[in-house]
PDB file of C-alpha atoms in Angstrom:
ATOM      1  CA  MET A1497      19.425  17.801 -13.876  1.00 61.00           C
ATOM      2  CA  ALA A1498      18.378  17.820 -10.243  1.00 79.00           C
ATOM      3  CA  VAL A1499      15.261  19.524  -8.968  1.00 86.00           C
ATOM      4  CA  ALA A1500      15.802  23.012  -7.530  1.00 88.00           C
ATOM      5  CA  LEU A1501      14.025  24.544  -4.553  1.00 90.00           C
ATOM      6  CA  ASP A1502      10.843  26.463  -5.383  1.00 92.00           C
ATOM      7  CA  GLN A1503      10.725  24.854  -8.837  1.00 95.00           C
ATOM      8  CA  PRO A1504       8.173  22.333 -10.145  1.00 95.00           C
ATOM      9  CA  VAL A1505       9.240  18.707  -9.859  1.00 96.00           C
ATOM     10  CA  ALA A1506       9.106  16.804 -13.151  1.00 94.00           C
ATOM     11  CA  ASP A1507       6.366  14.180 -13.174  1.00 94.00           C
ATOM     12  CA  PHE A1508       7.682  10.698 -12.529  1.00 94.00           C
ATOM     13  CA  GLN A1509       6.381   7.144 -12.604  1.00 93.00           C
ATOM     14  CA  ALA A1510       7.590   4.626 -10.041  1.00 96.00           C
ATOM     15  CA  GLN A1511       6.665   1.194  -8.715  1.00 96.00           C
ATOM     16  CA  ALA A1512       5.778   0.980  -5.049  1.00 97.00           C
ATOM     17  CA  THR A1513       4.676  -1.592  -2.518  1.00 97.00           C
ATOM     18  CA  SER A1514       1.053  -2.798  -2.455  1.00 96.00           C
ATOM     19  CA  GLY A1515       1.194  -2.999  -6.284  1.00 95.00           C
ATOM     20  CA  GLN A1516       0.964   0.772  -6.594  1.00 94.00           C
ATOM     21  CA  ALA A1517       2.207   2.760  -9.551  1.00 95.00           C
ATOM     22  CA  VAL A1518       3.109   6.191  -8.193  1.00 96.00           C
ATOM     23  CA  SER A1519       3.055   9.307 -10.327  1.00 95.00           C
ATOM     24  CA  LEU A1520       3.491  12.840  -9.068  1.00 95.00           C
ATOM     25  CA  ALA A1521       0.674  14.050 -11.339  1.00 95.00           C
ATOM     26  CA  ASP A1522      -1.736  11.661  -9.572  1.00 95.00           C
ATOM     27  CA  LEU A1523      -0.805  13.214  -6.217  1.00 96.00           C
ATOM     28  CA  LYS A1524      -1.701  16.819  -7.154  1.00 95.00           C
ATOM     29  CA  GLY A1525      -3.677  18.452  -4.376  1.00 97.00           C
ATOM     30  CA  GLN A1526      -1.668  16.664  -1.682  1.00 98.00           C
ATOM     31  CA  GLN A1527       1.723  17.488  -0.250  1.00 98.00           C
ATOM     32  CA  VAL A1528       4.313  14.773  -0.821  1.00 98.00           C
ATOM     33  CA  VAL A1529       7.280  13.732   1.296  1.00 98.00           C
ATOM     34  CA  LEU A1530       9.874  11.610  -0.470  1.00 98.00           C
ATOM     35  CA  TYR A1531      12.515  10.321   1.887  1.00 98.00           C
ATOM     36  CA  PHE A1532      15.485   8.568   0.311  1.00 98.00           C
ATOM     37  CA  TYR A1533      17.348   6.006   2.378  1.00 97.00           C
ATOM     38  CA  PRO A1534      20.278   3.677   1.616  1.00 96.00           C
ATOM     39  CA  LYS A1535      18.966   0.162   2.324  1.00 96.00           C
ATOM     40  CA  ASP A1536      15.997  -1.787   3.687  1.00 97.00           C
ATOM     41  CA  SER A1537      16.295  -3.339   7.157  1.00 96.00           C
ATOM     42  CA  THR A1538      19.477  -1.515   8.210  1.00 94.00           C
ATOM     43  CA  PRO A1539      19.503   0.207  11.625  1.00 94.00           C
ATOM     44  CA  GLY A1540      19.310   3.883  10.573  1.00 94.00           C
ATOM     45  CA  CYS A1541      16.819   3.202   7.793  1.00 96.00           C
ATOM     46  CA  THR A1542      14.625   1.171  10.132  1.00 96.00           C
ATOM     47  CA  THR A1543      14.635   3.914  12.790  1.00 97.00           C
ATOM     48  CA  GLU A1544      13.831   6.585  10.196  1.00 97.00           C
ATOM     49  CA  GLY A1545      10.965   4.544   8.733  1.00 98.00           C
ATOM     50  CA  GLN A1546       9.561   3.889  12.206  1.00 98.00           C
ATOM     51  CA  GLY A1547       9.555   7.640  12.813  1.00 98.00           C
ATOM     52  CA  PHE A1548       7.498   8.283   9.688  1.00 98.00           C
ATOM     53  CA  ARG A1549       5.215   5.373  10.630  1.00 98.00           C
ATOM     54  CA  ASP A1550       4.682   6.726  14.150  1.00 98.00           C
ATOM     55  CA  GLN A1551       3.819  10.216  12.826  1.00 98.00           C
ATOM     56  CA  HIS A1552       1.707   8.967   9.893  1.00 97.00           C
ATOM     57  CA  ALA A1553      -1.615  10.282  11.255  1.00 98.00           C
ATOM     58  CA  ALA A1554      -0.089  13.736  11.799  1.00 98.00           C
ATOM     59  CA  PHE A1555       1.235  13.779   8.210  1.00 98.00           C
ATOM     60  CA  GLN A1556      -2.227  12.774   6.949  1.00 98.00           C
ATOM     61  CA  ALA A1557      -3.791  15.572   9.003  1.00 98.00           C
ATOM     62  CA  ALA A1558      -1.420  17.967   7.183  1.00 98.00           C
ATOM     63  CA  ASN A1559      -2.626  16.611   3.784  1.00 98.00           C
ATOM     64  CA  THR A1560       0.776  15.009   3.250  1.00 98.00           C
ATOM     65  CA  VAL A1561       1.491  11.585   1.762  1.00 98.00           C
ATOM     66  CA  VAL A1562       4.818   9.946   2.642  1.00 98.00           C
ATOM     67  CA  PHE A1563       6.911   7.630   0.462  1.00 98.00           C
ATOM     68  CA  GLY A1564      10.194   5.961   1.343  1.00 98.00           C
ATOM     69  CA  VAL A1565      12.541   5.522  -1.645  1.00 98.00           C
ATOM     70  CA  SER A1566      15.560   3.243  -2.053  1.00 97.00           C
ATOM     71  CA  ARG A1567      17.214   1.161  -4.736  1.00 97.00           C
ATOM     72  CA  ASP A1568      15.957  -2.073  -3.155  1.00 97.00           C
ATOM     73  CA  GLY A1569      13.467  -4.196  -5.096  1.00 97.00           C
ATOM     74  CA  ILE A1570       9.743  -4.518  -4.409  1.00 97.00           C
ATOM     75  CA  LYS A1571      10.106  -7.920  -2.679  1.00 97.00           C
ATOM     76  CA  SER A1572      12.661  -6.499  -0.221  1.00 97.00           C
ATOM     77  CA  HIS A1573      10.427  -3.436   0.302  1.00 97.00           C
ATOM     78  CA  GLU A1574       7.338  -5.568   0.968  1.00 97.00           C
ATOM     79  CA  ASN A1575       9.237  -7.584   3.609  1.00 97.00           C
ATOM     80  CA  PHE A1576      10.645  -4.430   5.245  1.00 98.00           C
ATOM     81  CA  LYS A1577       7.246  -2.714   5.222  1.00 98.00           C
ATOM     82  CA  ALA A1578       5.461  -5.752   6.707  1.00 97.00           C
ATOM     83  CA  LYS A1579       8.092  -6.400   9.389  1.00 98.00           C
ATOM     84  CA  GLN A1580       8.042  -2.754  10.552  1.00 98.00           C
ATOM     85  CA  GLY A1581       4.282  -2.196  10.133  1.00 97.00           C
ATOM     86  CA  PHE A1582       4.840   0.810   7.876  1.00 98.00           C
ATOM     87  CA  THR A1583       1.591   2.625   7.068  1.00 96.00           C
ATOM     88  CA  PHE A1584       3.004   4.221   3.902  1.00 97.00           C
ATOM     89  CA  GLU A1585       4.359   2.824   0.643  1.00 98.00           C
ATOM     90  CA  LEU A1586       7.984   2.244  -0.319  1.00 98.00           C
ATOM     91  CA  ILE A1587       9.135   3.076  -3.855  1.00 98.00           C
ATOM     92  CA  SER A1588      11.635   0.832  -5.633  1.00 97.00           C
ATOM     93  CA  ASP A1589      14.112   2.932  -7.622  1.00 97.00           C
ATOM     94  CA  LYS A1590      16.336   0.182  -9.048  1.00 95.00           C
ATOM     95  CA  ASP A1591      17.088   2.205 -12.189  1.00 94.00           C
ATOM     96  CA  GLU A1592      17.950   5.248 -10.014  1.00 95.00           C
ATOM     97  CA  ALA A1593      15.640   7.561 -12.005  1.00 95.00           C
ATOM     98  CA  LEU A1594      14.291   9.246  -8.857  1.00 96.00           C
ATOM     99  CA  CYS A1595      17.721   9.189  -7.200  1.00 96.00           C
ATOM    100  CA  GLN A1596      19.094  11.092 -10.193  1.00 95.00           C
ATOM    101  CA  LEU A1597      16.132  13.493 -10.366  1.00 95.00           C
ATOM    102  CA  PHE A1598      16.793  14.494  -6.756  1.00 96.00           C
ATOM    103  CA  ASP A1599      20.601  14.110  -6.977  1.00 96.00           C
ATOM    104  CA  VAL A1600      20.972  11.800  -3.972  1.00 96.00           C
ATOM    105  CA  ILE A1601      23.646   9.404  -5.298  1.00 94.00           C
ATOM    106  CA  LYS A1602      26.920  10.410  -3.678  1.00 93.00           C
ATOM    107  CA  LEU A1603      30.430   9.030  -3.330  1.00 90.00           C
ATOM    108  CA  LYS A1604      30.687   7.350   0.077  1.00 88.00           C
ATOM    109  CA  LYS A1605      33.436   5.587   1.986  1.00 86.00           C
ATOM    110  CA  LEU A1606      33.150   2.453   4.079  1.00 82.00           C
ATOM    111  CA  TYR A1607      36.164   0.700   5.553  1.00 90.00           C
ATOM    112  CA  GLY A1608      38.427   2.662   3.213  1.00 91.00           C
ATOM    113  CA  LYS A1609      36.511   1.647   0.076  1.00 91.00           C
ATOM    114  CA  GLU A1610      34.701   4.194  -2.059  1.00 93.00           C
ATOM    115  CA  TYR A1611      31.332   3.455  -3.621  1.00 88.00           C
ATOM    116  CA  LEU A1612      28.283   5.280  -4.949  1.00 91.00           C
ATOM    117  CA  GLY A1613      25.414   5.192  -2.474  1.00 90.00           C
ATOM    118  CA  VAL A1614      22.215   6.969  -1.538  1.00 94.00           C
ATOM    119  CA  ASP A1615      22.755  10.045   0.623  1.00 95.00           C
ATOM    120  CA  ARG A1616      19.943  10.034   3.211  1.00 96.00           C
ATOM    121  CA  SER A1617      17.757  12.925   2.015  1.00 97.00           C
ATOM    122  CA  THR A1618      14.151  14.098   2.302  1.00 98.00           C
ATOM    123  CA  PHE A1619      12.102  16.356   0.032  1.00 98.00           C
ATOM    124  CA  LEU A1620       8.816  18.158   0.700  1.00 98.00           C
ATOM    125  CA  ILE A1621       6.719  18.894  -2.395  1.00 98.00           C
ATOM    126  CA  ASP A1622       3.683  21.167  -2.157  1.00 97.00           C
ATOM    127  CA  LYS A1623       0.166  20.373  -3.419  1.00 97.00           C
ATOM    128  CA  ASP A1624       1.002  21.963  -6.793  1.00 96.00           C
ATOM    129  CA  GLY A1625       4.095  19.813  -7.367  1.00 96.00           C
ATOM    130  CA  VAL A1626       6.704  22.436  -6.397  1.00 97.00           C
ATOM    131  CA  LEU A1627       9.726  21.470  -4.270  1.00 97.00           C
ATOM    132  CA  ARG A1628       9.445  23.556  -1.086  1.00 97.00           C
ATOM    133  CA  GLN A1629      12.040  22.087   1.241  1.00 97.00           C
ATOM    134  CA  GLU A1630      14.925  19.631   1.201  1.00 97.00           C
ATOM    135  CA  TRP A1631      17.055  17.981   3.825  1.00 97.00           C
ATOM    136  CA  ARG A1632      20.346  16.430   2.686  1.00 95.00           C
ATOM    137  CA  GLY A1633      22.873  14.390   4.624  1.00 93.00           C
ATOM    138  CA  VAL A1634      20.114  13.641   7.136  1.00 95.00           C
ATOM    139  CA  LYS A1635      20.866  12.490  10.651  1.00 95.00           C
ATOM    140  CA  VAL A1636      17.924  10.372  11.824  1.00 94.00           C
ATOM    141  CA  PRO A1637      17.299  11.666  15.398  1.00 95.00           C
ATOM    142  CA  GLY A1638      14.735  14.494  15.277  1.00 96.00           C
ATOM    143  CA  HIS A1639      14.483  14.417  11.488  1.00 97.00           C
ATOM    144  CA  VAL A1640      10.875  13.198  11.163  1.00 98.00           C
ATOM    145  CA  ASP A1641       9.706  15.887  13.599  1.00 97.00           C
ATOM    146  CA  ALA A1642      11.433  18.567  11.490  1.00 98.00           C
ATOM    147  CA  VAL A1643       9.795  17.271   8.300  1.00 98.00           C
ATOM    148  CA  LEU A1644       6.388  17.111  10.004  1.00 98.00           C
ATOM    149  CA  ALA A1645       6.724  20.690  11.292  1.00 98.00           C
ATOM    150  CA  ALA A1646       7.567  21.887   7.752  1.00 98.00           C
ATOM    151  CA  ALA A1647       4.646  19.918   6.248  1.00 98.00           C
ATOM    152  CA  GLU A1648       2.224  21.353   8.826  1.00 98.00           C
ATOM    153  CA  ALA A1649       3.480  24.922   8.247  1.00 97.00           C
ATOM    154  CA  LEU A1650       3.201  24.517   4.468  1.00 96.00           C
ATOM    155  CA  HIS A1651      -0.312  23.062   4.809  1.00 96.00           C
ATOM    156  CA  LYS A1652      -1.436  26.080   6.858  1.00 93.00           C
ATOM    157  CA  ALA A1653       0.203  28.624   4.506  1.00 87.00           C
TER     158      ALA A1653
END
């Protein structure tokens, strides 16, 4: 069952770039942004990641750690991260455990064909592990600024 707003997020374990094992329990005391994107090195996903990279210091100032999440493997993530100079880690969710936890797998259409893909979505989790805000069906322009504003407001609250 998917996480609901203002409810605790179940602890999870995930593999990330830089050899990191990420667990929500280990991040207690910090706010967490998880942004789900369809695929490494595609135009929208690259632009979105660059936005989070460019605002990284501001997220850190708001006690917020950012993770990008897609179904791509670690090798693909490492290449994408290095090429774009991302200052945050990317989580590989090949088994779709996180995608299912946050209910981001949706039926999509491309050139008349239907397939199951990741719906671009972002989630803001507070320092106690409670989901405080979600953005679904994200359009990239202006999105990172909206997430940053919410993270800063939550940090000050």
